[in-house]
Coordinates of C-alpha atoms in Angstrom, one line a residue:
X68 CA 0.0 0.0 0.0
X69 CA 1.4 3.4 -0.9
X70 CA 0.5 6.5 1.0
X71 CA -0.1 9.4 -1.4
X72 CA -1.2 13.1 -1.0
X73 CA -4.8 12.1 -1.9
X74 CA -4.8 9.0 0.3
X75 CA -3.1 9.3 3.7
X76 CA -4.2 7.6 6.9
X77 CA -2.3 6.3 9.9
X78 CA -2.9 2.7 9.0
X79 CA -1.6 3.0 5.5
X80 CA 1.5 4.9 6.7
X81 CA 2.3 2.1 9.2
X82 CA 1.7 -0.5 6.5
X83 CA 4.1 1.3 4.3
X84 CA 6.7 1.6 7.0
X85 CA 6.5 -2.1 8.0
X86 CA 6.0 -3.6 4.5
X87 CA 8.7 -5.9 3.4
X88 CA 9.4 -9.5 4.1
X89 CA 11.5 -9.1 7.3
X90 CA 10.5 -5.9 9.1
X91 CA 7.7 -7.3 11.3
X92 CA 9.9 -10.3 12.1
X93 CA 12.7 -8.0 13.2
X94 CA 10.4 -6.0 15.4
X95 CA 9.1 -9.2 16.9
X96 CA 12.6 -10.5 17.7
X97 CA 13.7 -7.2 19.2
X98 CA 10.6 -7.1 21.3
X99 CA 11.4 -10.5 22.8
X100 CA 15.2 -9.8 23.1
X101 CA 15.8 -6.2 24.0
X102 CA 19.3 -4.8 23.2
X103 CA 20.0 -7.6 20.7
X104 CA 23.0 -7.4 18.5
X105 CA 23.3 -7.7 14.7
X106 CA 24.7 -11.2 14.8
X107 CA 22.1 -12.4 17.2
X108 CA 19.4 -11.0 14.9
X109 CA 21.0 -12.7 12.0
X110 CA 21.0 -16.1 13.8
X111 CA 17.2 -15.6 14.5
X112 CA 16.6 -15.0 10.8
X113 CA 18.5 -17.8 9.2
X114 CA 17.3 -17.1 5.6
X115 CA 18.1 -13.4 5.5
X116 CA 21.2 -12.0 3.9
X117 CA 23.5 -9.5 5.7
X118 CA 22.6 -6.8 3.2
X119 CA 18.9 -7.3 3.5
X120 CA 19.1 -7.3 7.3
X121 CA 21.2 -4.1 7.2
X122 CA 18.7 -2.4 4.9
X123 CA 15.7 -3.5 6.9
X124 CA 17.3 -2.3 10.2
X125 CA 18.2 1.1 8.5
X126 CA 14.7 1.5 7.2
X127 CA 13.2 0.7 10.6
X128 CA 15.6 3.1 12.3
X129 CA 14.9 5.9 9.8
X130 CA 11.2 5.5 10.3
X131 CA 11.6 5.6 14.1
X132 CA 10.6 2.0 15.0
X133 CA 14.0 0.9 16.4
X134 CA 17.0 2.6 17.9
X135 CA 20.6 1.6 17.4
X136 CA 23.4 2.0 20.0
X137 CA 27.0 1.5 19.1
X138 CA 29.2 0.0 21.8
X139 CA 33.0 0.1 22.1
X140 CA 35.7 2.6 21.3
X141 CA 37.6 0.9 18.5
X142 CA 36.3 -1.0 15.4
X143 CA 34.7 -3.4 15.2
X144 CA 32.0 -1.7 17.2
X145 CA 29.0 -3.7 18.4
X146 CA 25.5 -2.7 17.5
X147 CA 22.6 -3.1 19.9
X148 CA 19.0 -2.6 18.7
X149 CA 16.0 -1.9 20.8
X150 CA 12.4 -0.8 20.2
X151 CA 11.4 2.8 20.4
X152 CA 8.3 4.2 22.0
X153 CA 6.7 4.3 18.5
X154 CA 7.1 0.5 18.0
X155 CA 6.2 -0.2 21.6
X156 CA 2.9 1.7 21.1
X157 CA 1.9 -0.4 18.0
X158 CA 3.1 -3.7 19.5
X159 CA -0.1 -4.5 21.3
X160 CA -2.0 -4.0 18.1
X161 CA 0.3 -6.3 16.2
X162 CA -0.1 -8.9 19.0
X163 CA -3.9 -8.7 18.6
X164 CA -3.7 -9.1 14.9
X165 CA -1.4 -12.1 15.4
X166 CA -4.1 -13.8 17.5
X167 CA -6.9 -13.4 14.9
X168 CA -7.8 -16.7 13.3

């Protein structure tokens, strides 16, 4: 679904933000494992490529659904991902949708 100037509602904006094969899975994993690292995410999504995971994380971060914290002082730095208030607010709705048969 694409949000346009003529058609713009909150649901369609969220659907646009979360569309994609992996984004909801990523939010789900982070919600169950706060402060998870990139490699841990990768292990939880065995069929995703590194590039796809990076792009999905960047998109979710840009849209304000996850935050990224870099740990360490010298490369390689560790990344830790967590949910933002925005994603925590929609999580109960996603859980209700998950329970619909």
